[in-house]
Amino acid sequence: MKLTFTKMHGAGNDFIVIDATRTPVDLRPDQWQRLADRRFGIGADQILVVQPPSTEGCDFRYRIFNNDGGEVEQCGNGARAFVKFVTEKGLTDKTSLRVETMKGIIAPRLEADGSITVDMGAPRLDPAEVPFDSAGLAGWAEGEDTTWPLPIKVAGASKTVFVSVVSMGNPHAVQVVENVDTAPVAETGALIERHVRFPARVNAGFMQVVDRHHIRLRVYERGAGETLACGTGACAAVVAGIRRGLLDSPVRVSAPGGELSIAWDGGAQPVLLSGPAVTVFEGEVEI
Ligand SMILES: N[C@H](CCC[C@H](N)C(=O)O)C(=O)O
């Protein structure tokens, strides 16, 4: 089967984007994984599949697959690439869209200056929604605030790691570190990703607070390893930082691949994510 695709990135988080609005594209997990493989395939952190909506009042649906072939709920950088893609392909003439993902509806907007802002919805802090198993955590009752640092023992790590647990539709465990450049992202990130308290695994964030309106962030992503930027990870880190009294909205997030901006007014207010989206090349591939 011949597949046309567009290669894109958002602050270095890279994507294969496929237009499935006219012809359905439904591959097996091993086929998605092959497409995303950096040697045997095109190479990408995630694959985004653009489909017609299945919910009244929505303009599109889009599916998200990590490069391990697994389908996931949300992708912040992907949402910006999605908007640029449907605009450039003439699939819409709207600048404000409502888009279904596996877990909720997001509202991306193409700004007059060409930048893209995405209403990522409100953060979810209830352990059951993450999902996060909080059983037996000393002094922390079920359903209490998961954004306060919770102790999780990662096998092999010499110390207990304290993470804030936030869902943006997809799960995040964020910790504060002195310096992201020296943080053990590869080693500890891999351990947290598969920690037993996260039955659906988790994205592991490492946040350095520069000042109350600026953080540096590295994310070891579930199903993809460390990426150059993680949009939902930036949202989760800012939510955790604001709730812990470390940050004030808006917050500039400096990721290894570029800059993102996050705004959140707290509570059930939506988290707004702004940042770049770039088209790199078009291609076609046999799968
Ligand atoms: N690895 C994530 C999905 C991609 C999120 C990230 N690329 C973003 O920009 O939000 C997960 O398994 O939940």
Coordinates of C-alpha atoms and ligand atoms in Angstrom, one line a residue:
M1 CA 0.0 0.0 0.0
K2 CA 1.4 3.4 -1.0
L3 CA 1.1 6.1 1.6
T4 CA 1.6 9.8 1.1
F5 CA 2.7 11.7 4.2
T6 CA 4.0 15.1 5.4
K7 CA 7.0 15.3 7.8
M8 CA 6.6 18.0 10.4
H9 CA 7.9 19.2 13.8
G10 CA 6.9 21.4 16.7
A11 CA 10.0 22.6 18.5
G12 CA 11.9 19.6 17.3
N13 CA 9.2 17.0 18.4
D14 CA 8.8 15.4 15.0
F15 CA 5.8 13.8 13.3
I16 CA 4.6 11.9 10.3
V17 CA 1.2 13.4 9.3
I18 CA -1.2 11.4 7.2
D19 CA -4.4 12.7 5.5
A20 CA -7.1 10.0 6.1
T21 CA -10.0 12.3 5.5
R22 CA -11.0 10.7 2.2
T23 CA -9.5 7.2 2.5
P24 CA -9.3 5.4 5.9
V25 CA -5.7 4.5 7.0
D26 CA -5.7 1.9 9.7
L27 CA -2.4 0.0 10.3
R28 CA -1.2 -2.5 12.9
P29 CA 1.0 -1.3 15.7
D30 CA 4.0 -3.0 14.2
Q31 CA 3.4 -1.1 10.9
W32 CA 3.1 2.3 12.7
Q33 CA 6.3 1.4 14.6
R34 CA 8.1 0.6 11.3
L35 CA 7.0 3.9 9.7
A36 CA 8.3 5.8 12.8
D37 CA 11.6 3.8 12.9
R38 CA 14.6 6.2 12.3
R39 CA 16.5 3.6 10.3
F40 CA 14.1 1.2 8.8
G41 CA 11.3 3.8 8.2
I42 CA 10.7 7.5 7.8
G43 CA 11.5 8.3 11.5
A44 CA 9.4 10.3 13.9
D45 CA 8.4 10.6 17.6
Q46 CA 4.8 10.3 16.8
I47 CA 2.4 9.6 13.8
L48 CA -0.7 11.8 13.4
V49 CA -3.6 10.5 11.4
V50 CA -6.2 13.1 10.3
Q51 CA -9.8 11.9 10.0
P52 CA -13.3 13.2 9.5
P53 CA -15.1 14.0 12.8
S54 CA -17.3 11.5 14.6
T55 CA -18.7 14.0 17.0
E56 CA -21.3 16.7 16.2
G57 CA -19.7 20.2 16.3
C58 CA -16.2 19.0 15.6
D59 CA -14.2 19.7 12.5
F60 CA -11.8 16.8 12.5
R61 CA -10.7 13.8 14.6
Y62 CA -7.0 13.0 14.8
R63 CA -5.4 9.9 16.1
I64 CA -1.9 9.8 17.7
F65 CA 0.6 6.9 17.7
N66 CA 3.9 6.9 19.6
N67 CA 6.9 5.5 17.7
D68 CA 6.5 2.3 19.7
G69 CA 3.3 1.8 17.7
G70 CA 0.9 2.5 20.7
E71 CA -2.1 4.8 20.3
V72 CA -2.3 7.6 22.8
E73 CA -4.8 10.2 24.0
Q74 CA -3.1 13.6 23.4
C75 CA -0.2 15.4 21.8
G76 CA 0.3 19.1 22.3
N77 CA 3.0 19.8 19.7
G78 CA 1.1 17.5 17.4
A79 CA -2.0 19.6 17.7
R80 CA -0.1 22.6 16.3
A81 CA 1.3 20.5 13.4
F82 CA -2.2 19.2 12.8
V83 CA -3.6 22.8 12.3
K84 CA -0.8 23.8 10.0
F85 CA -1.3 20.6 8.0
V86 CA -5.1 20.9 7.5
T87 CA -4.6 24.6 6.6
E88 CA -1.8 24.0 4.1
K89 CA -3.7 21.0 2.5
G90 CA -6.9 23.1 2.1
L91 CA -8.9 20.7 4.3
T92 CA -10.4 23.7 6.1
D93 CA -10.6 27.5 5.7
K94 CA -11.3 27.9 9.4
T95 CA -8.7 29.4 11.7
S96 CA -10.4 28.1 14.9
L97 CA -11.1 24.4 15.0
R98 CA -12.6 21.9 17.4
V99 CA -10.8 18.6 17.1
E100 CA -11.5 15.2 18.7
T101 CA -8.7 13.1 20.1
M102 CA -8.9 9.8 21.9
K103 CA -9.6 11.6 25.2
G104 CA -11.5 14.8 24.7
I105 CA -11.8 17.8 22.4
I106 CA -9.1 20.4 21.8
A107 CA -9.5 23.8 20.3
P108 CA -6.5 24.9 18.2
R109 CA -6.4 28.4 16.7
L110 CA -4.2 29.8 13.9
E111 CA -3.3 33.3 14.9
A112 CA -3.0 36.2 12.5
D113 CA 0.8 36.2 12.9
G114 CA 1.0 32.6 11.9
S115 CA 1.6 31.2 15.4
I116 CA -0.7 28.5 16.8
T117 CA -2.4 28.5 20.2
V118 CA -4.1 25.3 21.4
D119 CA -6.8 25.1 24.2
M120 CA -5.6 21.8 25.7
G121 CA -8.6 21.6 28.1
A122 CA -8.3 21.6 31.9
P123 CA -5.7 19.5 33.7
R124 CA -7.0 16.4 35.5
L125 CA -5.6 15.7 38.9
D126 CA -7.8 12.8 40.1
P127 CA -5.5 9.7 40.3
A128 CA -8.1 7.5 38.7
E129 CA -8.1 9.8 35.6
V130 CA -4.3 9.8 35.2
P131 CA -4.3 6.7 35.9
F132 CA -2.1 6.7 39.0
D133 CA -2.2 4.1 41.8
S134 CA -1.8 6.1 45.1
A135 CA -2.4 3.1 47.4
G136 CA -0.4 3.2 50.6
L137 CA 1.4 6.5 50.0
A138 CA 2.1 7.7 53.5
G139 CA 0.0 10.8 54.4
W140 CA -1.6 11.0 51.1
A141 CA -5.2 10.0 50.9
E142 CA -7.0 8.8 47.8
G143 CA -8.1 11.6 45.5
E144 CA -6.1 14.3 47.3
D145 CA -3.9 16.7 45.4
T146 CA -1.5 14.9 43.1
T147 CA 0.4 18.0 42.1
W148 CA 2.2 18.0 45.5
P149 CA 5.4 16.0 45.2
L150 CA 4.7 12.4 45.9
P151 CA 7.4 9.9 46.8
I152 CA 7.9 7.1 44.3
K153 CA 10.7 4.6 44.7
V154 CA 12.3 3.9 41.4
A155 CA 14.0 0.5 41.4
G156 CA 17.8 1.0 41.0
A157 CA 17.7 4.7 41.8
S158 CA 19.6 5.4 45.1
K159 CA 17.0 7.8 46.2
T160 CA 13.2 8.3 46.3
V161 CA 12.0 10.4 43.5
F162 CA 9.3 13.0 44.2
V163 CA 6.9 13.6 41.3
S164 CA 3.8 15.7 40.7
V165 CA 1.2 13.7 38.8
V166 CA -0.9 15.5 36.2
S167 CA -3.1 14.4 33.3
M168 CA -3.6 16.5 30.1
G169 CA -5.6 13.6 28.8
N170 CA -2.3 11.7 28.8
P171 CA -0.3 10.9 32.0
H172 CA 2.6 13.0 33.3
A173 CA 4.9 12.6 36.3
V174 CA 6.9 15.9 36.7
Q175 CA 9.9 16.4 39.1
V176 CA 11.8 19.6 39.9
V177 CA 15.6 19.3 39.3
E178 CA 18.5 21.7 40.0
N179 CA 19.8 21.6 36.4
V180 CA 18.1 19.8 33.4
D181 CA 21.5 19.5 31.7
T182 CA 22.8 17.2 34.4
A183 CA 19.5 15.5 35.3
P184 CA 19.5 11.6 34.8
V185 CA 16.8 11.8 32.2
A186 CA 17.6 8.7 30.2
E187 CA 18.1 6.4 33.3
T188 CA 15.5 7.8 35.7
G189 CA 13.0 8.7 32.9
A190 CA 13.0 5.1 31.7
L191 CA 12.4 3.8 35.2
I192 CA 9.5 6.3 35.9
E193 CA 7.9 5.6 32.5
R194 CA 7.2 2.0 33.5
H195 CA 6.7 2.5 37.2
V196 CA 4.2 0.1 38.7
R197 CA 2.1 3.0 40.0
F198 CA 1.3 4.0 36.4
P199 CA -0.7 1.2 34.9
A200 CA -0.8 2.9 31.5
R201 CA 2.9 4.0 31.8
V202 CA 3.7 7.7 32.0
N203 CA 5.6 10.6 30.5
A204 CA 8.4 11.7 32.9
G205 CA 9.2 15.4 33.1
F206 CA 12.3 17.1 34.5
M207 CA 11.7 20.8 35.2
Q208 CA 14.3 23.4 36.2
V209 CA 12.7 26.6 37.5
V210 CA 14.6 29.6 36.1
D211 CA 12.2 32.2 37.5
R212 CA 8.5 32.5 38.2
H213 CA 7.7 32.9 34.5
H214 CA 10.3 30.6 32.9
I215 CA 11.3 27.0 33.2
R216 CA 13.7 24.7 31.3
L217 CA 12.2 21.2 30.6
R218 CA 13.2 17.8 29.4
V219 CA 10.7 15.0 29.0
Y220 CA 11.3 11.3 28.7
E221 CA 8.1 10.5 26.7
R222 CA 6.0 7.4 27.2
G223 CA 6.5 5.2 24.1
A224 CA 9.1 7.5 22.5
G225 CA 12.0 8.1 24.9
E226 CA 13.4 11.6 25.3
T227 CA 12.1 14.0 22.7
L228 CA 13.3 17.6 21.9
A229 CA 10.0 19.0 23.2
C230 CA 6.8 17.7 24.7
G231 CA 3.7 20.0 24.5
T232 CA 1.5 18.2 27.0
G233 CA 4.6 17.7 29.2
A234 CA 5.1 21.5 29.1
C235 CA 1.4 22.0 30.1
A236 CA 1.7 19.4 33.0
A237 CA 5.0 21.0 34.3
V238 CA 3.5 24.5 34.4
V239 CA 0.3 23.2 36.1
A240 CA 2.4 21.4 38.7
G241 CA 4.7 24.5 39.2
I242 CA 1.8 26.9 39.5
R243 CA -0.1 24.7 42.0
R244 CA 3.1 24.2 44.0
G245 CA 3.6 28.0 44.2
L246 CA 6.7 28.0 42.1
L247 CA 5.4 29.6 38.9
D248 CA 3.0 32.3 37.7
S249 CA 1.1 32.3 34.4
P250 CA 2.2 32.7 31.6
V251 CA 5.3 30.6 31.6
R252 CA 8.0 30.4 29.0
V253 CA 9.1 26.8 28.6
S254 CA 12.6 26.3 27.1
A255 CA 12.9 22.7 25.7
P256 CA 16.0 21.4 24.0
G257 CA 14.3 21.8 20.6
G258 CA 12.7 25.2 21.0
E259 CA 10.4 27.5 23.0
L260 CA 6.8 26.9 24.1
S261 CA 4.5 29.2 26.0
I262 CA 1.9 28.0 28.5
A263 CA -0.9 30.0 30.2
W264 CA -3.2 28.7 32.8
D265 CA -5.5 30.6 35.3
G266 CA -5.9 27.6 37.6
G267 CA -8.7 25.2 38.6
A268 CA -10.9 24.0 35.8
Q269 CA -9.6 26.7 33.4
P270 CA -8.1 25.4 30.2
V271 CA -4.3 25.2 29.7
L272 CA -3.3 27.2 26.6
L273 CA -0.2 26.1 24.7
S274 CA 1.5 28.2 22.0
G275 CA 4.5 27.4 19.9
P276 CA 5.9 26.7 16.4
A277 CA 4.8 24.2 13.8
V278 CA 7.1 23.5 10.8
T279 CA 6.5 21.5 7.6
V280 CA 9.8 19.8 6.6
F281 CA 9.0 17.7 3.5
E282 CA 6.4 15.7 1.7
G283 CA 6.9 12.1 0.7
E284 CA 5.4 8.7 -0.1
V285 CA 6.2 5.3 1.2
E286 CA 5.2 1.7 0.5
I287 CA 3.9 -0.1 3.7
Ligands
LIG1 N1 4.3 10.4 24.4 C1 3.0 10.9 24.7 C2 2.3 11.4 23.4 C3 2.9 12.5 22.7 C4 3.0 13.8 23.5 C5 4.0 14.9 23.1 N2 4.7 14.6 21.9 C6 3.3 16.2 23.1 O1 3.7 17.1 22.4 O2 2.4 16.4 24.0 C7 2.2 9.9 25.5 O3 2.5 8.7 25.3 O4 1.3 10.3 26.3

